[in-house]
Short mmCIF file of C-alpha atoms and ligand atoms in Angstrom, two decimals:
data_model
loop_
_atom_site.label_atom_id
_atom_site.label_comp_id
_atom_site.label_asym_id
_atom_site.label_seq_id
_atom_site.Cartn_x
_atom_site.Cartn_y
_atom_site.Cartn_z
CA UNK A 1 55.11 -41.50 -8.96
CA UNK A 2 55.28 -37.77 -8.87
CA UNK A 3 53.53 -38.01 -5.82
CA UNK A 4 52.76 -40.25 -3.09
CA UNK A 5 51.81 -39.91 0.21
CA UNK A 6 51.95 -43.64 2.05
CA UNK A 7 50.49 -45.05 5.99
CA UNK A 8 49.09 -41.77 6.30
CA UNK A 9 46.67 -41.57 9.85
CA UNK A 10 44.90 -38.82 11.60
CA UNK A 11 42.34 -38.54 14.15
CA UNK A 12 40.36 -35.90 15.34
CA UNK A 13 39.59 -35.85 19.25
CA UNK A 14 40.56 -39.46 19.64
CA UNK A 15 38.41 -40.22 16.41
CA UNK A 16 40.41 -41.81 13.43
CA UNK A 17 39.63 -39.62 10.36
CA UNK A 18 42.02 -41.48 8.17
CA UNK A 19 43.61 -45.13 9.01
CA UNK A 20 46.69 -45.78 7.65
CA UNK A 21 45.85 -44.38 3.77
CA UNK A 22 48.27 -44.43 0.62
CA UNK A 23 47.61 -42.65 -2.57
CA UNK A 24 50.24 -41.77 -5.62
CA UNK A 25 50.17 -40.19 -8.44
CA UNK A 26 51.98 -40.31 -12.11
CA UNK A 27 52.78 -37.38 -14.14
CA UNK A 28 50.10 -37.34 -17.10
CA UNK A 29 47.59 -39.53 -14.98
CA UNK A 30 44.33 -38.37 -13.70
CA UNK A 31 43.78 -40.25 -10.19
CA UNK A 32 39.81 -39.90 -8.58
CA UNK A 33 39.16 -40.27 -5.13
CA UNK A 34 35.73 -41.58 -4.62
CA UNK A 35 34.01 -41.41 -1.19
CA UNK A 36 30.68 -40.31 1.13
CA UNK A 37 30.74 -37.33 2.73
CA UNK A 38 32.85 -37.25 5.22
CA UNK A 39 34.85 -40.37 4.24
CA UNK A 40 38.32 -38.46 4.82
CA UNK A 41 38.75 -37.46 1.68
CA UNK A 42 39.45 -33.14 2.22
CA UNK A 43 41.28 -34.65 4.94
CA UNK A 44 43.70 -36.83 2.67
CA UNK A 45 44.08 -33.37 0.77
CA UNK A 46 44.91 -31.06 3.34
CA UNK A 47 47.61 -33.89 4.35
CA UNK A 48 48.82 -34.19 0.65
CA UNK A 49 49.28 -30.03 0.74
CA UNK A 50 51.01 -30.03 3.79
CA UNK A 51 48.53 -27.78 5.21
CA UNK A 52 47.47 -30.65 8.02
CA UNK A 53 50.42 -32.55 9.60
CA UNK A 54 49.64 -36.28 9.64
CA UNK A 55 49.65 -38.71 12.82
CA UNK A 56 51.50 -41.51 10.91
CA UNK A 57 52.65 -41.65 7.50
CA UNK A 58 54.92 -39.69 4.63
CA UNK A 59 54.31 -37.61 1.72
CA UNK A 60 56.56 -37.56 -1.08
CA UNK A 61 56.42 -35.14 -4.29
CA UNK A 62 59.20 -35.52 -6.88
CA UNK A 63 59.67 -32.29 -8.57
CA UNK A 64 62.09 -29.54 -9.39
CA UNK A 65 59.66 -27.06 -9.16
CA UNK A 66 59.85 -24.53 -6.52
CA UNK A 67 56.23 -24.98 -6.03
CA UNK A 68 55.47 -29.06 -6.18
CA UNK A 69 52.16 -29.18 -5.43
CA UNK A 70 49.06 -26.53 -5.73
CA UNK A 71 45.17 -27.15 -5.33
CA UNK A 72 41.79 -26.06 -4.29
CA UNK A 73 40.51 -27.12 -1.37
CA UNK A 74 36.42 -26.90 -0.42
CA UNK A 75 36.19 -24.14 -3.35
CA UNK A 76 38.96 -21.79 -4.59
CA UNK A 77 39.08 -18.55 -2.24
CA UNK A 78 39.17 -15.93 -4.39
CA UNK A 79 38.98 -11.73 -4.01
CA UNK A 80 35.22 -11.07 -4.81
CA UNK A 81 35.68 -7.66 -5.55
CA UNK A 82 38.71 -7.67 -7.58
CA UNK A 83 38.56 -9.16 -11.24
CA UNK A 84 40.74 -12.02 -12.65
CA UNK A 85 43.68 -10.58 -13.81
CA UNK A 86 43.81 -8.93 -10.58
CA UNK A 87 43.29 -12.29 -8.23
CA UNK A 88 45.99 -14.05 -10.29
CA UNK A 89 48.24 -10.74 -9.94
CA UNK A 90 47.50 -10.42 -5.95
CA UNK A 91 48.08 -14.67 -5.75
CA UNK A 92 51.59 -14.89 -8.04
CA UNK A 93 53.22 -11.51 -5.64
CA UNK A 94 51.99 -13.43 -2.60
CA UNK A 95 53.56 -16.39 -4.41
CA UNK A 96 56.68 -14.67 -5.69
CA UNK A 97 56.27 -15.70 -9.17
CA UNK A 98 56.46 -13.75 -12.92
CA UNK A 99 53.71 -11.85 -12.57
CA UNK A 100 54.42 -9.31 -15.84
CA UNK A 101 51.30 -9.27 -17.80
CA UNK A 102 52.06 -11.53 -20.66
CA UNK A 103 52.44 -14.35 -17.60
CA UNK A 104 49.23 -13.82 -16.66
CA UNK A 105 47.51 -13.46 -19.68
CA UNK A 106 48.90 -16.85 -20.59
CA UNK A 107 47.64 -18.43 -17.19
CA UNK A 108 44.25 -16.90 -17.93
CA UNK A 109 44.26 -18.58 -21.34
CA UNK A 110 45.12 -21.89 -19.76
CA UNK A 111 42.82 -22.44 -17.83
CA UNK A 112 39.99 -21.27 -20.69
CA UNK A 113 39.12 -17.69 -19.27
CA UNK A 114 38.51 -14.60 -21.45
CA UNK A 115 40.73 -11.83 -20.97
CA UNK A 116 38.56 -9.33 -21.80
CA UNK A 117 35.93 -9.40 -18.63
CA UNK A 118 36.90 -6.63 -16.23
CA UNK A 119 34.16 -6.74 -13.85
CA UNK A 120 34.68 -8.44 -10.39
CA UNK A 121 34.64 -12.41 -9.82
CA UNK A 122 31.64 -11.82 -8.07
CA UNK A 123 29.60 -11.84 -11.48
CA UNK A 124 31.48 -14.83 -12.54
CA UNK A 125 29.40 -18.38 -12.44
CA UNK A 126 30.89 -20.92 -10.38
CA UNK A 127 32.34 -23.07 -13.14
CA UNK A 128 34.39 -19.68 -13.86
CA UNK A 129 35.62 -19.03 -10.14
CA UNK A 130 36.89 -23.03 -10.25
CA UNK A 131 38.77 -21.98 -13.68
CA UNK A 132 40.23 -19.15 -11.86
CA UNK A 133 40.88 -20.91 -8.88
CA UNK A 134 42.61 -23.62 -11.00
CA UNK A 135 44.80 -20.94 -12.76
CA UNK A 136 46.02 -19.73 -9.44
CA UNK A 137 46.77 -22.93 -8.28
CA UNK A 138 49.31 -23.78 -11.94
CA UNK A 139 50.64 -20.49 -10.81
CA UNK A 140 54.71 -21.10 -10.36
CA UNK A 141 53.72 -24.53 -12.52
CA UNK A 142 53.22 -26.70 -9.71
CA UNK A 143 54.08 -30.96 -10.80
CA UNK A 144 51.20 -31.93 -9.22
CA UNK A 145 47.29 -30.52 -8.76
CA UNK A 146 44.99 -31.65 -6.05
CA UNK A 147 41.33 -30.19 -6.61
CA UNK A 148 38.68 -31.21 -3.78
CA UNK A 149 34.99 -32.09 -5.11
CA UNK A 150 35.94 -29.50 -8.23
CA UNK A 151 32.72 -30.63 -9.89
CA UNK A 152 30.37 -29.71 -6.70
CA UNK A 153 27.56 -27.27 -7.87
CA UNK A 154 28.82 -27.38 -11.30
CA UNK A 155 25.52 -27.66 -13.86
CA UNK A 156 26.14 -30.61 -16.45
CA UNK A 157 27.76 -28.30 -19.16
CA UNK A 158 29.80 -26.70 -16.62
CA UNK A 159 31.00 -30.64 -15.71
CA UNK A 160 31.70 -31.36 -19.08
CA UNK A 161 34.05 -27.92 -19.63
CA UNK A 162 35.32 -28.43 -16.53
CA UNK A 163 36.30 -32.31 -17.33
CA UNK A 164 38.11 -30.73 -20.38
CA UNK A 165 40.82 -28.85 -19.16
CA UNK A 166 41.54 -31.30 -16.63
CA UNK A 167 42.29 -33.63 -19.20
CA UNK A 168 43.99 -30.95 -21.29
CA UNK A 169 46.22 -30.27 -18.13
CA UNK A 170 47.56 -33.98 -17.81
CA UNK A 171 48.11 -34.74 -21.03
CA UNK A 172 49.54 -30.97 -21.98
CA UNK A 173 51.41 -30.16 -18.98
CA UNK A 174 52.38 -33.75 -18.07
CA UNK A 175 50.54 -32.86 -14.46
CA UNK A 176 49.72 -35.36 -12.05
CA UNK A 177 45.97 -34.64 -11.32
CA UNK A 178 44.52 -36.07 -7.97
CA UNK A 179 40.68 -35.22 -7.67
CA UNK A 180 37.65 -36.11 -5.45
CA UNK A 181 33.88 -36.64 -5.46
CA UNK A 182 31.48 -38.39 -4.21
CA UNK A 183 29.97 -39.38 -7.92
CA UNK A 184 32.13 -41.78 -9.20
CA UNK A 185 30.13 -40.92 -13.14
CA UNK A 186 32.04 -37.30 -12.50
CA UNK A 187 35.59 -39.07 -12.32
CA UNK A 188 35.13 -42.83 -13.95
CA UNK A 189 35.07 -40.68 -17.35
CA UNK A 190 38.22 -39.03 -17.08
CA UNK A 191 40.51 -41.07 -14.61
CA UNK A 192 43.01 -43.36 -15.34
CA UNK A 193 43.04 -44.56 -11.62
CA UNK A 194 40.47 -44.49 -8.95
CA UNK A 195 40.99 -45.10 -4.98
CA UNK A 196 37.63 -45.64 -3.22
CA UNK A 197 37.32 -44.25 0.79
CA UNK A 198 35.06 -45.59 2.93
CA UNK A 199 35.08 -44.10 6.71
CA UNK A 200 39.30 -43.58 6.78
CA UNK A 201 40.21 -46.51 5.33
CA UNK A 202 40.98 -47.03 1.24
CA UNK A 203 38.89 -49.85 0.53
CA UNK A 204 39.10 -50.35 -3.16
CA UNK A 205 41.71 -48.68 -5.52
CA UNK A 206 43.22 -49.60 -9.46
CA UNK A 207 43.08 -48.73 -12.95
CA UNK A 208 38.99 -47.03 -13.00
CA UNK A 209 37.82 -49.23 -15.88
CA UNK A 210 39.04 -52.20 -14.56
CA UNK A 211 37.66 -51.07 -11.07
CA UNK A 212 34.46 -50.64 -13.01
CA UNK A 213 34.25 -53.33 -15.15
CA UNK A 214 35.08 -55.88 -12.01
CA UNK A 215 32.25 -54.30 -9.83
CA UNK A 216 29.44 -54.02 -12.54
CA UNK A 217 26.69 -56.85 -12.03
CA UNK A 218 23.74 -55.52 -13.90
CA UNK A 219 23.76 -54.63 -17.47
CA UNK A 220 20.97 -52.96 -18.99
CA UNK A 221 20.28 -54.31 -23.00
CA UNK A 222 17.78 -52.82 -25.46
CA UNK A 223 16.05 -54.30 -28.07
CA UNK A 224 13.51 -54.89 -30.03
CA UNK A 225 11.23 -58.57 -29.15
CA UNK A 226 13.82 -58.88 -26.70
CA UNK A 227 11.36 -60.11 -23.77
CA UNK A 228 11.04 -63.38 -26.20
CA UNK A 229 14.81 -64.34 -25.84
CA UNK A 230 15.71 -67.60 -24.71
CA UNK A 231 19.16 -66.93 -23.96
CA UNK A 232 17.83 -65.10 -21.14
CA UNK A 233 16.49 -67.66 -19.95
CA UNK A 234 19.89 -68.63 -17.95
CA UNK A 235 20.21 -65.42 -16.34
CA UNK A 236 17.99 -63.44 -13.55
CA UNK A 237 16.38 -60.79 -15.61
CA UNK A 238 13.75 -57.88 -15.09
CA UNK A 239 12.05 -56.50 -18.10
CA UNK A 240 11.23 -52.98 -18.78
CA UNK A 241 9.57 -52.17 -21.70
CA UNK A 242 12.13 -53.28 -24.67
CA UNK A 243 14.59 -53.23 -22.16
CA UNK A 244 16.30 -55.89 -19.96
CA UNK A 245 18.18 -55.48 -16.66
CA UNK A 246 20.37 -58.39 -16.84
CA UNK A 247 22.73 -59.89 -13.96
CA UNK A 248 25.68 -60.78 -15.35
CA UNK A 249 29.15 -60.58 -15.35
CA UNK A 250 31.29 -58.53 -17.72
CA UNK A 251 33.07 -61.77 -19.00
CA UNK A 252 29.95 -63.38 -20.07
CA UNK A 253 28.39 -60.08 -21.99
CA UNK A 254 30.11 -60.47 -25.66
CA UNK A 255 28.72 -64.49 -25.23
CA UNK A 256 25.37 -63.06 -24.73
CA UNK A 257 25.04 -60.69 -27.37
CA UNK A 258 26.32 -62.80 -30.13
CA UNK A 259 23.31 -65.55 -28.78
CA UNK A 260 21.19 -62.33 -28.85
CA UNK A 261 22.04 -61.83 -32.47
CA UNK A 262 22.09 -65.43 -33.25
CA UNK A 263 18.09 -65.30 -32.20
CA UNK A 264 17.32 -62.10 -34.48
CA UNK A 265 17.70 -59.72 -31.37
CA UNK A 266 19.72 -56.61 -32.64
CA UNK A 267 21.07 -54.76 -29.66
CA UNK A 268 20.15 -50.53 -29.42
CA UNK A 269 22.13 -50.15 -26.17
CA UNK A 270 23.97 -52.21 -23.76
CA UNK A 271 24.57 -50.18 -20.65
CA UNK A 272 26.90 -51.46 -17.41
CA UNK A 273 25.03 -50.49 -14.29
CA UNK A 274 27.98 -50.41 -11.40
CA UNK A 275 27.16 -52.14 -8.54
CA UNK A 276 28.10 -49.34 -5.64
CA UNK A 277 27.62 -51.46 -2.75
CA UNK A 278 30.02 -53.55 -3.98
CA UNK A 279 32.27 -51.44 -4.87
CA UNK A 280 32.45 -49.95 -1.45
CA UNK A 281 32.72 -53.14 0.04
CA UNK A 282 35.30 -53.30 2.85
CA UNK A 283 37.77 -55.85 2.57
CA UNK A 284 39.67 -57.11 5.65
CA UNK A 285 42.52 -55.06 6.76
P1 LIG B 301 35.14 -35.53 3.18
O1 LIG B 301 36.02 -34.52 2.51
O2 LIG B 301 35.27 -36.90 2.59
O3 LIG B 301 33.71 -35.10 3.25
P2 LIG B 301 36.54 -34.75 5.61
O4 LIG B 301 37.97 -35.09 5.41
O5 LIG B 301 36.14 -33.32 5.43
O6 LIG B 301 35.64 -35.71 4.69
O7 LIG B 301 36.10 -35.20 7.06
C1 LIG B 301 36.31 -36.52 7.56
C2 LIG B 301 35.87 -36.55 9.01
O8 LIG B 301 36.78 -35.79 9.79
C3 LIG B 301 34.49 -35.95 9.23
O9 LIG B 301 33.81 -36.71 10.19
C4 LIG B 301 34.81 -34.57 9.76
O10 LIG B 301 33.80 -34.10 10.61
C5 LIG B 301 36.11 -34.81 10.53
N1 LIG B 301 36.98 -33.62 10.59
C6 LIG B 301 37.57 -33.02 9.53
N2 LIG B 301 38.32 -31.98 9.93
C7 LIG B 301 38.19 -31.90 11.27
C8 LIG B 301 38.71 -31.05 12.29
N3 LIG B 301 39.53 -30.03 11.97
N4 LIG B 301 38.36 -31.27 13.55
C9 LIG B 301 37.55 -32.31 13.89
N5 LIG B 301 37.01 -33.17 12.99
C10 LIG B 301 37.32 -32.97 11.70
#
């Protein structure tokens, strides 16, 4: 693991934030933290940044690098007034990196920002000022990036760009990319591994299509006639139109759909419906 912070506590005024939490992270692998507001998770971040000292518990970051670790926490604080180039310029001197103009102009191009807009941030959209924020964070090329609820007031193509180059960053720059929400469609795309927080406590973690596929109860199938199915008939089933919300577990799906077939029932779309509650389900401790 690049890194790992393990047993990690902290309470606020006698009230446990975060019980006794490990997380790690690989280089290359995309890692989601999924939880409610207020589940801990900015918390877990400041911790992991070493800008909150921890009650119990160890961090660990295996790199090289001068600068191991680099992030944006509750949106990237940035210099209205001044434009890019001049943020990242004011950020690397504070930073005590390269901050000759060919540097920068290759950060800016990293992270996907023109190089030609001049006016202040202030103009830029939000999905802009998180690009920004994320190329001041690589500044000093950090081995690991922690970005808190990066997709927050993002619109849908500003999720998708955004999704992107944090994809492009793990697999390009081998980073180790830890990343929260509280909408697990927002990270179940694009991570490898997904820990699940649930008041302080990590209550479901592992590989996020195996976390997925194990928690998903419902599947939704389309087709034509497909109210007349007999196969059906041995599962609990709501219709909708040519639609069928199905309960049924992943292991029996490819069964089903070849009986589907079998009875002249070809399948439009077969869509798993995660099962939340279950996914948030605490275990014992
Ligand atoms: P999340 O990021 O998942 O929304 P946070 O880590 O921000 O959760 O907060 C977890 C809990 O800790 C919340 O109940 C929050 O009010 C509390 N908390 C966070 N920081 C402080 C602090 N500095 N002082 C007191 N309580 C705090």
């Amino acid at each position: 693991m690049i890194i790992s912070g393990n047993d990690l506590s902290k309470s606020y005024n006698q009230r446990k934030v975060l019980d006794h939490v490990s997380i790690g992270c690989d280089a290359g692998e995309i890692c989601g933290l999924l939880g409610a507001n207020g589940a801990g998770k900015t918390t877990l971040f400041k911790i992991l940044l070493g800008l909150v000292t921890p009650d119990t518990g160890t961090v660990t970051v295996r790199s090289a690098s001068n600068k191991k670790i680099g992030g944006i926490i509750e949106g990237p604080a940035l210099y209205e007034y001044l434009n890019a180039y001049e943020n990242l310029k004011i950020f690397g001197s504070i930073q005590g990196v390269d901050v000759s103009k060919k540097a920068l102009q290759q950060c800016l191009e990293s992270v996907g920002l023109p190089q030609d807009r001049l006016d202040p941030v202030r103009n830029f959209s939000l999905g802009m000022k998180q690009r920004l924020g994320i190329a001041i964070a690589l500044l000093n090329n950090p081995a690991c990036l922690v970005l808190d609820e990066p997709f927050s007031g993002l619109d849908p193509l500003g999720v998708a760009a955004l999704r992107n180059l944090v994809v492009d960053l793990a697999a390009q720059h081998q980073l180790a990319i830890i990343l929260s929400s509280h909408i697990i469609e927002e990270l179940s795309k694009i991570c490898h591994t997904l820990y699940v927080i649930k008041e302080g406590r990590m209550v479901n973690q592992g590989p996020a299509q195996e976390l997925i596929t194990n928690n998903t109860t419902t599947y939704t199938i389309c087709a034509d006639n497909i109210e007349n199915s007999l196969a059906l008939k041995a599962y609990e089933t709501r219709f909708k139109g040519s639609c069928a919300h199905i309960h049924i577990t992943a292991d029996r799906v490819p069964e089903l759909i070849f009986q589907l077939h079998e009875e002249g029932i070809y399948i439009s779309s077969c869509v798993p419906e995660l099962n939340m509650e279950k996914l948030f389900e605490t275990t014992a401790p």
